[in-house]
Every structure is written in C-alpha cells, then in structure tokens.
C-alpha cells in the first residue's frame, strides 16, 4: 500500500506481549505493550497532534496557512511539526530548557521554530516541574497573541483524548481480542489515560493513573502535579500508582534488555506500574501499557548511562 503522506502512518502500532519480562520477574499474568514509539515522530503524541489539527481545520478554527503554537515537552511538538509541515502551517514549539535537547533538534529538523524557556529558579535540568511548565505556558500564551496563532492546547483540546478513545484503546482491545483486564498510564495532559479509560472502562478494564513520587523527577512528559486535569474530569479510575524516577529508569532498561523495546522514561514508568498491578490488584490478569516514546530521545540523559 502506498500512503499519500506520513500522517497516514499515525496509528495502528503493534501490540507486543512482554512474556520474557514477566517470566524473568516471576509474575503471574501478562503485560501487553502498545508500541507508539514506532509512530513517525517516535511518540504517542503524534495521535493527539493529528487529531487536534484535523479538527481545528475542519471547524475553521485553524485557517489555511495560520501559525500554530503549542506548549510541549517535545513530543506533542514533534507530532505538530510533522502535521503542520505537511498541511502548510508554520509551527512554533514552546518548551522548557529542562527537556532533553534531542527533542528541540528533532522539531527544528522537521521545520519548527523552537522557543526554549529557562527553568524556574533552583530547578534541575532533566527534571521539569509544574512550576517550569507554568513558565512555558505564560510564554506560549504571549506568543499565541503576538503571532495571531492557533493554540493547539493539548491540556484542553477535546481531540487529544478523543484520539486515544477512538485510536489507541480500540486498537489495544481489538489486537488483544478483548483479553485486557487493566490499563495504566503515566499522566501528563491526561489525554491518553482519559481517552483510553472512556473506551476501556465500560468494557470492564480497570484503568489506573501513574504518577511520580515527587514533584521533581526525571520522567519527562508528565507528572506535573496539577490539581485538576480537564481530560480526567468525570472519568472513573480504579486507582493511582506511584512510581519513582529510579523505578522508571530501571524498567525502561528492562524493556530494552529483555524485549528489545527501546522506550523512554515514561514507558519505564508505565511498565513499573503494570508490574505493581500484576503483583497486586491485577494478579493473573492482562495489563496493557503504552510505550510513549523512543529511547533515542534520551541518549543525552542518564537513562542509558551505565545501563546494565
Ligand atoms: C514521553 C511522554 N510520556 C507521557 C506523556 C503523557 O501523556 P498524556 O499527555 O497523554 O497524559 C507525554 C506527553 O507529552 C510524553 O511526551
């Protein structure tokens, strides 16, 4: 099949059984990994980026040739850089300096203008907190006004969770032939978890939020400690799972070593969450997780240093 452009390759990623890993860890049950790190921008956020731009163009909120601005940890921005580039919208990504430099380099390569926002006082590079994100939000709002741009707004735009409700979750359900009993996801905007839970919850799947144990942590893309998230409002969840930065790192390394799946910190956090579920409330069941992005985005970080 010949695709008209690369955005048609967004979706339908493989679902892989992590049976070697569960055997190694002595767990009863299965973990299934949705390999969204294999999407064109090497992250699950391609889905949200495509859905937001398609909806905004269809409704006329986004005019032909209009500039798009977005706050990003790098992945939503990479997806938007791809989609906007192909659909003729200049794109400005506003990102914290605390996120890994690979992300900025990739967005620039795809034609985006990247505005880096210095971190809050006393912050550590590689650890982007809610305070850092508030600074990025202020800069994104100012730029949106200045450029008379369309703000993609992943934290508020309904197409973000819809992309997972109509894409990620049904794909997992179909590929697993309805065998999934639990799902957990590390929360950033909550788009993946909220959207997936809307589809999986009514089918009897227990959905859990994964959070970091501290406000400052290395798991890029989420864990911002926000009091409310629009995409999780009214979505019934089975519970919360806490994961440390070291657990995320360790499980990302296990994924690479035992399964040949090269994911980032949050993929590791999701795996750590799934392991806790199989050791506890989901024992003997089948837990689905998303491999949120590629480990290649973290080559400059300590994720792969001394990885053994
Ligand atoms: C690497 C990574 N993990 C997890 C998330 C969180 O996903 P969501 O915004 O759907 O909650 C993001 C979001 O940008 C991300 O980039």
XYZ file of C-alpha atoms and ligand atoms in Angstrom:
324
model
C 0.000 0.000 0.000
C 1.282 3.476 -0.879
C 0.366 6.171 1.661
C -0.288 9.719 0.388
C 1.836 11.187 3.190
C 3.411 10.164 6.522
C 0.428 11.334 8.640
C -1.409 8.278 7.286
C 1.117 6.179 9.220
C -0.144 7.632 12.529
C -1.994 4.804 14.311
C -2.183 1.010 14.148
C 1.010 0.339 16.071
C 1.938 -3.212 17.136
C 0.787 -4.683 20.461
C 3.561 -6.869 21.885
C 3.409 -9.431 24.717
C 6.193 -8.887 27.278
C 6.276 -12.590 28.181
C 10.081 -12.788 28.593
C 9.986 -9.940 31.068
C 7.049 -11.231 33.107
C 8.757 -14.679 33.282
C 12.026 -13.040 34.389
C 10.181 -11.123 37.115
C 8.201 -14.211 38.178
C 4.844 -12.527 37.646
C 1.512 -14.247 37.091
C -0.330 -12.696 34.155
C 0.586 -10.770 31.025
C 1.753 -7.293 30.058
C 0.979 -6.045 26.548
C 2.944 -3.092 25.175
C 1.417 -0.725 22.604
C 4.444 0.345 20.584
C 3.641 4.004 19.932
C 7.359 4.779 19.939
C 7.191 3.409 16.386
C 4.992 6.265 15.114
C 6.508 8.844 12.664
C 7.508 11.295 15.440
C 8.590 8.393 17.678
C 5.878 9.136 20.258
C 2.217 8.559 21.029
C 1.617 12.312 20.842
C 1.510 12.099 17.017
C -2.043 10.854 17.506
C -3.127 13.919 19.513
C -1.285 16.311 17.181
C -3.013 14.929 14.079
C -6.434 14.852 15.750
C -6.218 18.445 17.039
C -5.088 19.883 13.685
C -7.647 17.885 11.692
C -10.500 19.019 13.998
C -9.362 22.647 14.021
C -9.078 22.764 10.218
C -12.456 21.067 9.792
C -14.190 23.513 12.151
C -12.454 26.554 10.639
C -10.820 27.470 13.993
C -7.490 26.997 12.229
C -7.320 28.930 8.970
C -5.251 27.936 5.917
C -1.643 28.991 6.433
C -2.228 30.164 10.022
C 0.593 29.713 12.532
C 0.199 27.058 15.250
C 1.741 27.487 18.725
C 1.996 24.815 21.409
C 3.483 24.189 24.806
C 5.277 20.858 24.644
C 7.712 18.567 26.419
C 8.874 17.857 22.883
C 6.630 15.029 21.756
C 3.383 16.888 21.034
C 5.631 19.445 19.328
C 7.277 16.797 17.163
C 3.870 15.479 16.102
C 2.683 19.002 15.364
C 5.881 19.805 13.447
C 5.158 16.835 11.166
C 1.432 17.525 10.721
C 1.774 21.330 10.401
C 4.673 20.979 7.974
C 2.597 18.765 5.694
C -0.543 20.890 5.935
C 1.190 24.246 5.412
C 1.077 25.811 8.882
C 4.172 27.467 10.391
C 4.668 25.875 13.822
C 6.222 27.332 16.978
C 7.055 24.887 19.788
C 7.454 26.377 23.256
C 9.427 24.024 25.510
C 11.223 24.088 28.858
C 15.012 24.073 28.690
C 14.771 21.171 31.172
C 13.635 18.740 28.455
C 16.267 16.776 26.552
C 17.993 18.593 23.650
C 17.217 15.738 21.221
C 13.618 16.952 21.208
C 14.453 20.507 20.171
C 16.854 19.233 17.483
C 14.210 16.921 16.044
C 11.498 19.594 15.982
C 13.856 22.045 14.255
C 14.793 19.386 11.691
C 11.084 18.974 10.927
C 10.758 22.709 10.256
C 9.514 24.008 13.625
C 10.639 27.194 15.322
C 11.623 26.178 18.865
C 11.420 28.660 21.740
C 13.202 27.375 24.850
C 12.015 28.719 28.210
C 14.532 28.797 31.112
C 13.535 26.657 34.115
C 12.306 28.071 37.432
C 14.992 29.134 39.922
C 16.786 26.208 41.537
C 15.382 23.646 39.057
C 17.466 20.747 37.749
C 17.941 20.100 34.010
C 16.095 16.931 33.030
C 13.538 17.439 35.814
C 10.654 19.577 34.530
C 8.223 20.508 37.313
C 4.773 22.090 37.333
C 6.485 25.423 38.136
C 8.623 25.110 34.984
C 5.534 24.267 32.966
C 3.735 27.395 34.262
C 6.584 29.492 32.814
C 6.281 27.693 29.467
C 2.506 28.255 29.487
C 2.952 32.017 30.018
C 5.445 32.186 27.121
C 3.129 30.129 24.870
C 0.175 32.408 25.628
C 2.209 35.551 24.835
C 3.472 34.060 21.542
C -0.017 32.952 20.510
C -1.258 36.546 20.901
C 1.795 38.068 19.244
C 1.555 35.812 16.160
C -2.283 35.758 15.980
C -1.770 31.995 16.083
C -3.900 28.936 16.758
C -3.046 27.389 20.116
C -3.205 23.584 19.897
C -3.704 23.424 23.706
C -3.182 19.726 24.462
C -4.320 20.205 28.077
C -7.752 21.479 26.982
C -8.456 20.418 23.387
C -11.001 17.551 23.362
C -9.415 15.941 20.295
C -6.415 14.927 22.426
C -8.342 12.331 24.500
C -10.591 11.525 21.532
C -7.523 10.366 19.562
C -6.918 7.723 22.248
C -10.585 6.864 22.744
C -11.050 6.186 19.022
C -7.497 5.030 18.193
C -5.135 3.739 20.879
C -7.729 1.994 23.071
C -9.818 0.261 20.359
C -6.582 -0.876 18.694
C -5.443 -2.450 22.005
C -8.856 -4.026 22.549
C -9.043 -5.496 19.067
C -5.450 -6.791 18.944
C -5.836 -8.413 22.390
C -9.193 -9.881 21.381
C -10.780 -8.283 24.428
C -8.479 -10.004 26.936
C -7.141 -6.873 28.653
C -8.185 -6.582 32.313
C -6.204 -3.478 33.351
C -4.538 -0.422 31.812
C -2.212 2.118 33.395
C -0.626 5.287 32.054
C 1.766 7.972 33.277
C -0.194 11.210 33.270
C 0.865 14.417 31.529
C -2.135 16.126 29.957
C -4.171 13.026 30.866
C -5.241 12.744 27.221
C -4.102 9.140 26.819
C -5.482 7.898 30.129
C -8.742 9.863 29.919
C -9.470 8.853 26.337
C -8.415 5.218 26.785
C -10.447 4.889 30.009
C -13.559 6.210 28.245
C -13.314 3.276 25.823
C -11.860 0.558 28.072
C -13.710 1.363 31.323
C -17.172 0.368 30.054
C -15.627 -2.891 28.786
C -14.640 -3.844 32.341
C -10.977 -2.789 32.167
C -9.636 -1.271 35.412
C -7.767 1.923 34.464
C -5.057 3.411 36.692
C -3.143 6.698 36.693
C 0.637 6.508 37.119
C 2.230 9.427 38.984
C 5.794 10.216 40.124
C 6.553 10.105 43.857
C 7.980 13.641 43.970
C 7.324 16.950 42.125
C 10.914 16.863 40.818
C 11.591 13.691 38.843
C 13.283 12.611 35.577
C 10.151 11.200 33.862
C 9.764 13.732 31.036
C 6.334 14.337 29.500
C 4.212 14.340 32.639
C 3.959 14.170 36.403
C 3.353 17.900 36.706
C 1.391 17.585 39.947
C -1.549 19.592 38.614
C -4.583 19.791 40.907
C -7.115 19.257 38.100
C -6.848 17.912 34.574
C -9.701 18.583 32.143
C -9.197 15.275 30.318
C -9.619 13.226 33.512
C -12.687 15.063 34.775
C -15.571 12.637 35.307
C -13.504 9.649 34.084
C -13.824 6.809 36.623
C -10.394 5.405 37.507
C -9.650 2.269 39.542
C -6.782 3.982 41.371
C -3.368 5.649 41.348
C 0.076 4.060 41.190
C 3.197 5.857 42.380
C 6.492 5.270 40.604
C 9.949 6.663 41.439
C 12.383 8.039 38.876
C 14.697 5.094 39.590
C 11.871 2.592 39.030
C 11.052 4.253 35.684
C 14.730 4.135 34.673
C 15.168 0.506 35.777
C 12.050 -0.686 33.929
C 12.930 1.204 30.723
C 16.249 -0.660 30.824
C 14.479 -3.996 31.390
C 12.248 -3.310 28.371
C 15.309 -2.731 26.197
C 17.277 -5.681 27.560
C 14.568 -8.364 27.688
C 12.166 -7.324 24.942
C 14.223 -5.215 22.500
C 11.777 -2.364 23.036
C 13.644 0.943 23.217
C 11.360 3.326 25.105
C 11.840 6.396 27.266
C 11.419 7.129 30.970
C 7.602 7.190 30.870
C 7.466 3.817 29.089
C 9.533 2.578 32.018
C 7.111 4.238 34.460
C 4.187 2.513 32.734
C 5.952 -0.854 32.891
C 6.765 -0.296 36.582
C 3.063 0.479 37.104
C 1.990 -2.685 35.268
C 4.416 -4.799 37.318
C 2.909 -3.380 40.529
C -0.575 -4.178 39.228
C 0.325 -7.798 38.384
C 1.914 -8.162 41.817
C -1.247 -6.729 43.388
C -4.809 -5.959 42.268
C -4.440 -7.248 38.674
C -2.669 -10.546 39.587
C -3.222 -13.177 36.913
C -4.737 -10.619 34.530
C -3.549 -8.860 31.383
C -2.274 -5.295 31.757
C -1.889 -3.040 28.708
C 0.584 -0.144 28.653
C 1.733 2.356 26.046
C 5.384 2.764 25.061
C 5.012 6.540 24.978
C 8.175 7.491 23.136
C 11.534 6.304 21.860
C 14.618 5.802 23.984
C 16.515 7.650 21.250
C 15.072 10.870 22.690
C 17.111 10.292 25.868
C 20.567 9.383 24.579
C 21.958 12.549 26.207
C 20.424 11.704 29.606
C 21.424 9.261 32.328
C 18.757 6.782 31.154
C 21.246 4.789 29.130
C 24.440 5.633 31.020
C 25.813 2.511 32.677
C 22.597 0.747 31.630
C 23.038 -2.862 32.627
C 7.094 10.837 26.818
C 5.721 11.159 27.302
N 5.170 10.358 28.216
C 3.937 10.600 28.714
C 3.214 11.709 28.309
C 1.852 11.958 28.919
O 0.812 11.683 28.019
P -0.569 12.437 28.112
O -0.304 13.889 27.799
O -1.461 11.800 27.115
O -1.054 12.287 29.525
C 3.756 12.580 27.348
C 3.030 13.765 26.924
O 3.525 14.619 26.228
C 5.035 12.302 26.838
O 5.606 13.092 25.925
